[in-house]
Tab-separated table of C-alpha atoms in Angstrom:
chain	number	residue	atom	x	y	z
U	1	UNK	CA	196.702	62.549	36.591
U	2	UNK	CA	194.310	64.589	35.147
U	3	UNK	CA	194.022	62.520	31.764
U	4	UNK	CA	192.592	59.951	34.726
U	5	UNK	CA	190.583	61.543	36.423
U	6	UNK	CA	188.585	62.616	33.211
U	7	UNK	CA	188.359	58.858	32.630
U	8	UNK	CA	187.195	58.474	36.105
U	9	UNK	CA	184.575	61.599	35.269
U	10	UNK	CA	183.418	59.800	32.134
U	11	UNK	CA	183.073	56.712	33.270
U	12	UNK	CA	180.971	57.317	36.090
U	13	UNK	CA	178.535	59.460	33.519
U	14	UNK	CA	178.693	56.394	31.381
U	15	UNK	CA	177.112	54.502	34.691
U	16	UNK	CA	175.003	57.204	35.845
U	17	UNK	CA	173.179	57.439	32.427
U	18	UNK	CA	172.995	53.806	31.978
U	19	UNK	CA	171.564	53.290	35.423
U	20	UNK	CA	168.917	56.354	34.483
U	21	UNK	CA	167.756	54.367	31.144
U	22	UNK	CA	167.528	51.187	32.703
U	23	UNK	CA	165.325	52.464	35.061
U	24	UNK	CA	163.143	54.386	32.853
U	25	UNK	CA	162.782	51.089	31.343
U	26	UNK	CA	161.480	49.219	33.951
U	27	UNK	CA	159.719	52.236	34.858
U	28	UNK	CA	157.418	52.251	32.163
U	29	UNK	CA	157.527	48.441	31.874
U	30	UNK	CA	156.289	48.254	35.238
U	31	UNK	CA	153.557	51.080	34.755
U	32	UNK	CA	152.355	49.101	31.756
U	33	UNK	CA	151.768	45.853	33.644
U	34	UNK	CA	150.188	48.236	36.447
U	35	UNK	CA	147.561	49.174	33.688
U	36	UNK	CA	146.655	45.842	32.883
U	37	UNK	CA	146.129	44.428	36.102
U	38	UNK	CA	144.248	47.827	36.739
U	39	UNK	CA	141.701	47.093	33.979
U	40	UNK	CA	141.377	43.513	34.917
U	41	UNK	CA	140.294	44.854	38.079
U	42	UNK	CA	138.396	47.351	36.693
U	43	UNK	CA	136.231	44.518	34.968
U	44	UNK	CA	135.998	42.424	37.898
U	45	UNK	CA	134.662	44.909	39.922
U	46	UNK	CA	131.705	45.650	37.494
U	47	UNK	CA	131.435	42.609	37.282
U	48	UNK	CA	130.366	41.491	40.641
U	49	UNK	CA	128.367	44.719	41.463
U	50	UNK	CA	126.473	43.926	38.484
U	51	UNK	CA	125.829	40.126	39.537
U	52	UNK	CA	125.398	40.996	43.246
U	53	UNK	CA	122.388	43.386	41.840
U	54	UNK	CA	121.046	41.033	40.038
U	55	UNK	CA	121.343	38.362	43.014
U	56	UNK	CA	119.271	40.871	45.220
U	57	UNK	CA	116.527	41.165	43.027
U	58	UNK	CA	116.087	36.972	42.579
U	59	UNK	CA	116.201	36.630	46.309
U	60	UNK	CA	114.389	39.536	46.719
U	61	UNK	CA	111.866	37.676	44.748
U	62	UNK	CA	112.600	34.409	46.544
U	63	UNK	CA	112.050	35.757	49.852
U	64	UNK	CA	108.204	37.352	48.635
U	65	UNK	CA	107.198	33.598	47.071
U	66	UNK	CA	108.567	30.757	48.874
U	67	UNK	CA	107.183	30.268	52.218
U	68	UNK	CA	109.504	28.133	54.033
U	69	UNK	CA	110.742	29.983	56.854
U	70	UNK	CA	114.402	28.384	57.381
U	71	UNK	CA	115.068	29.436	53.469
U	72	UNK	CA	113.307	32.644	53.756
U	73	UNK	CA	116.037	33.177	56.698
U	74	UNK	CA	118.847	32.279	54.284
U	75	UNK	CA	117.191	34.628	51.232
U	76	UNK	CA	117.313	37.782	54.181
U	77	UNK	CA	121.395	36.678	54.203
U	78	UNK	CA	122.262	36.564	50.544
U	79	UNK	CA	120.286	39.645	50.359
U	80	UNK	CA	122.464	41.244	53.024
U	81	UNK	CA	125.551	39.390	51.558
U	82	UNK	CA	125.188	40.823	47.825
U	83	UNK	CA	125.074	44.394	49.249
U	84	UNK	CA	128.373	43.840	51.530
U	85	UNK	CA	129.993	42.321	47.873
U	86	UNK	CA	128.514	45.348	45.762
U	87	UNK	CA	130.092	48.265	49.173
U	88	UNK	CA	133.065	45.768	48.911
U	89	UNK	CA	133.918	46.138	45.346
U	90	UNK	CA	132.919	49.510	45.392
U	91	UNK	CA	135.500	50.467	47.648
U	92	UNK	CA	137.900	48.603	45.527
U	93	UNK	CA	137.416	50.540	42.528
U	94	UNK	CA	137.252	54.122	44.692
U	95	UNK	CA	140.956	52.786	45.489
U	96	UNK	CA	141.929	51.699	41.902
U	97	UNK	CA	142.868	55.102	40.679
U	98	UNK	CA	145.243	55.573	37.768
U	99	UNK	CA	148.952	56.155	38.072
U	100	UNK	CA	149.454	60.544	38.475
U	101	UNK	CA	152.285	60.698	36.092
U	102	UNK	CA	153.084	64.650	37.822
U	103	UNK	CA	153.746	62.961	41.223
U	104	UNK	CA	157.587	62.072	41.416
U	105	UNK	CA	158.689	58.660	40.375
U	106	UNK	CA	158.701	57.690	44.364
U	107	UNK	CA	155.086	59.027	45.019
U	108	UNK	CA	154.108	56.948	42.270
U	109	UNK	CA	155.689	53.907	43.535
U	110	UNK	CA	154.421	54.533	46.840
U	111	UNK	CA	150.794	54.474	45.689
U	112	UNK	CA	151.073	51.799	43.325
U	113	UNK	CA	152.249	49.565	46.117
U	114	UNK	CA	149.727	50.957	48.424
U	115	UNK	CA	146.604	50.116	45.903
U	116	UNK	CA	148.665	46.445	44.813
U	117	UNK	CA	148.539	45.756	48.423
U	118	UNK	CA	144.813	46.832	49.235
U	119	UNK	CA	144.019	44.228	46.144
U	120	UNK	CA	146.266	41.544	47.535
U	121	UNK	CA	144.285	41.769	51.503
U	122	UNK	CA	140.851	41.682	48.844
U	123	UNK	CA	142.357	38.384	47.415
U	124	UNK	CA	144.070	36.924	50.511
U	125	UNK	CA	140.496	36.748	52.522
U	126	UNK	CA	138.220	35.780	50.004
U	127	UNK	CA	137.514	32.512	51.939
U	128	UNK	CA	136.381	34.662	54.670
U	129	UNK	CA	134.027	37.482	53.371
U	130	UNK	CA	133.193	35.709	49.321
U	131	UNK	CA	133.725	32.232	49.587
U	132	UNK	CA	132.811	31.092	53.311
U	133	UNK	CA	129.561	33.263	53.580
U	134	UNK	CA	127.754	32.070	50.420
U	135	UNK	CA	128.036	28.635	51.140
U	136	UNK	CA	126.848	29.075	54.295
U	137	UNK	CA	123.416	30.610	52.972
U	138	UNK	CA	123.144	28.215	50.518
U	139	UNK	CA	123.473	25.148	53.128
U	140	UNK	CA	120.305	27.360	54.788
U	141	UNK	CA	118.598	27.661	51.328
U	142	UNK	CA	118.949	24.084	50.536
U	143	UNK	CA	118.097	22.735	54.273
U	144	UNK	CA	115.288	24.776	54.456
U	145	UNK	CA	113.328	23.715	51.506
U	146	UNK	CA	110.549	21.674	52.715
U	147	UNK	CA	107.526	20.145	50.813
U	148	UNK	CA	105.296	22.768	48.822
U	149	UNK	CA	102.131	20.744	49.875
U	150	UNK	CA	102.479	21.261	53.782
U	151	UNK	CA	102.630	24.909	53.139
U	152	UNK	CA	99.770	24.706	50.738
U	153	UNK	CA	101.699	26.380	47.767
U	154	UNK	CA	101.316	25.876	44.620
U	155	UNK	CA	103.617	26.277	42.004
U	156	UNK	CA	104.252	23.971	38.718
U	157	UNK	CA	107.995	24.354	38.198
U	158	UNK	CA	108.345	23.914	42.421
U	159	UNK	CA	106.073	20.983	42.015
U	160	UNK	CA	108.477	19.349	39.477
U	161	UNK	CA	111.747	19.638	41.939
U	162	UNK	CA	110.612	19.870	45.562
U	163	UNK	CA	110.692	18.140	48.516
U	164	UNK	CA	114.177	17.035	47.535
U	165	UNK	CA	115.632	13.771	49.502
U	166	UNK	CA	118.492	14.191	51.404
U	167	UNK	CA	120.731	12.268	49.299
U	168	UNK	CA	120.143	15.056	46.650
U	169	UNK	CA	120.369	17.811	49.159
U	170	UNK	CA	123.748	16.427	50.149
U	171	UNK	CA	124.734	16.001	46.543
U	172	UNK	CA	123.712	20.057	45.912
U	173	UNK	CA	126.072	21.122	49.017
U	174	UNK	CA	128.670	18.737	48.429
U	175	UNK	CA	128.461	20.465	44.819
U	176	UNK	CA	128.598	24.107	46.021
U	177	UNK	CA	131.480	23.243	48.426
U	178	UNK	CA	133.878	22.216	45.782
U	179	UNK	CA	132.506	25.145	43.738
U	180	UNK	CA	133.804	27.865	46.397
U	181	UNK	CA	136.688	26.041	47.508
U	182	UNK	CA	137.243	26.145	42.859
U	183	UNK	CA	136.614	30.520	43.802
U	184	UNK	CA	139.256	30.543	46.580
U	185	UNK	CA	141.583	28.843	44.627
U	186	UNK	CA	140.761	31.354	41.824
U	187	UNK	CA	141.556	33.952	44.168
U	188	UNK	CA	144.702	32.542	45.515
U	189	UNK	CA	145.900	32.209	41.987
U	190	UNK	CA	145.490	35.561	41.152
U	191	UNK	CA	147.284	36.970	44.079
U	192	UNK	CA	150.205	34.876	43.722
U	193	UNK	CA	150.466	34.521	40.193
U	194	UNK	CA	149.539	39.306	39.359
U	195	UNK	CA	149.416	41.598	42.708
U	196	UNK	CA	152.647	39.970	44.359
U	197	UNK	CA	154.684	39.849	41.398
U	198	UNK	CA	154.254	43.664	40.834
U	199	UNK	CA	154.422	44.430	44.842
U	200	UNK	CA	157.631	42.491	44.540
U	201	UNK	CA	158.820	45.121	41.274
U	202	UNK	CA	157.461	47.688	42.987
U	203	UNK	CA	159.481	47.197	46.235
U	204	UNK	CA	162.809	46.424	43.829
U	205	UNK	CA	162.053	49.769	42.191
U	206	UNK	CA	162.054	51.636	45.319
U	207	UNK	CA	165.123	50.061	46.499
U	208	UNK	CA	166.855	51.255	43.484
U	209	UNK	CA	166.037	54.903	43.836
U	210	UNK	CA	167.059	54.975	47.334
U	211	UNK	CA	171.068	53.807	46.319
């Protein structure tokens, strides 16, 4: 009986410790793939705050030179749009913090999954606040431009492209439509194909330590 029950004893140990370095492994397997979707978004992130600046100074500009009032109208949006993107993505990167290796493995987990799933609302409404709200200044933009002569302005690259016919404006916004439906899709992809797959980990992980 007792010859058993020290099988039983090792056994069990056997388990235990096999259980312990299979989950160190996908542990640290998961913390690496963390890291890498953390610097992707860490590159994102500077770079739309970077092209958002530089979109406010060019229809900053646009707003002070052209004088048709409909597209001066649409210039005031983008202008107000870019600094929503740059507080938007700013507030992503206050959230992407790096994984605190002294919390315990399920305070870890639990803010992992918390940041994965901030990213994954970012992703899932991009038709709403990145996609959707462009276009719509653009359409403005584009329906406001008028002919240079009735406003009296002169400009020789203006001269060369404006008034544009409406087959050409409807050409321009048929254009930009399949370009941010392209950036939705984009964003789609990403969520389905990086945050969810490590949510889903993340979640498996947590079940684990609870048995």
């Amino acid at each position: 009986m007792l010859e058993q029950e020290l099988k039983d004893i090792w056994n069990n140990a056997s388990q235990t410790a096999k259980i312990s370095i299979e989950t160190n492994q996908l542990v640290e397997e998961l913390n690496t793939k963390v890291s890498r979707i953390q610097k992707k978004i860490r590159i994102r992130d500077i770079r739309e705050m970077s092209a958002s600046a530089i979109g406010i100074l060019l229809f900053g500009y646009l707003l002070y030179e052209i004088p048709f009032p409909i597209t001066k109208v649409a210039c005031g949006l983008a202008i107000a749009w870019f600094v929503f993107v740059i507080l938007k993505f700013k507030k992503s990167k206050t959230q992407n913090i790096k994984t605190d290796f002294s919390l315990s493995l399920r305070e870890q987990l639990n803010n992992q999954k918390t940041m994965m799933a901030q990213q994954a609302n970012l992703l899932d409404t991009a038709l709403y606040w990145y996609a959707i709200p462009p276009f719509i200044m653009n359409f403005i933009f584009i329906l406001g431009l008028e002919n240079p002569a009735d406003y009296n302005w002169t400009n020789s690259i203006v001269a060369k492209i404006l008034p544009l016919s409406s087959n050409l404006k409807i050409i321009t916004l048929t254009g930009l439509a399949l370009f941010y439906a392209f950036t939705f899709w984009v964003n789609k992809r990403a969520l389905t194909k990086d945050v969810k797959p490590i949510i889903e980990r993340i979640e498996t992980m947590q079940q684990q330590i609870k048995k």
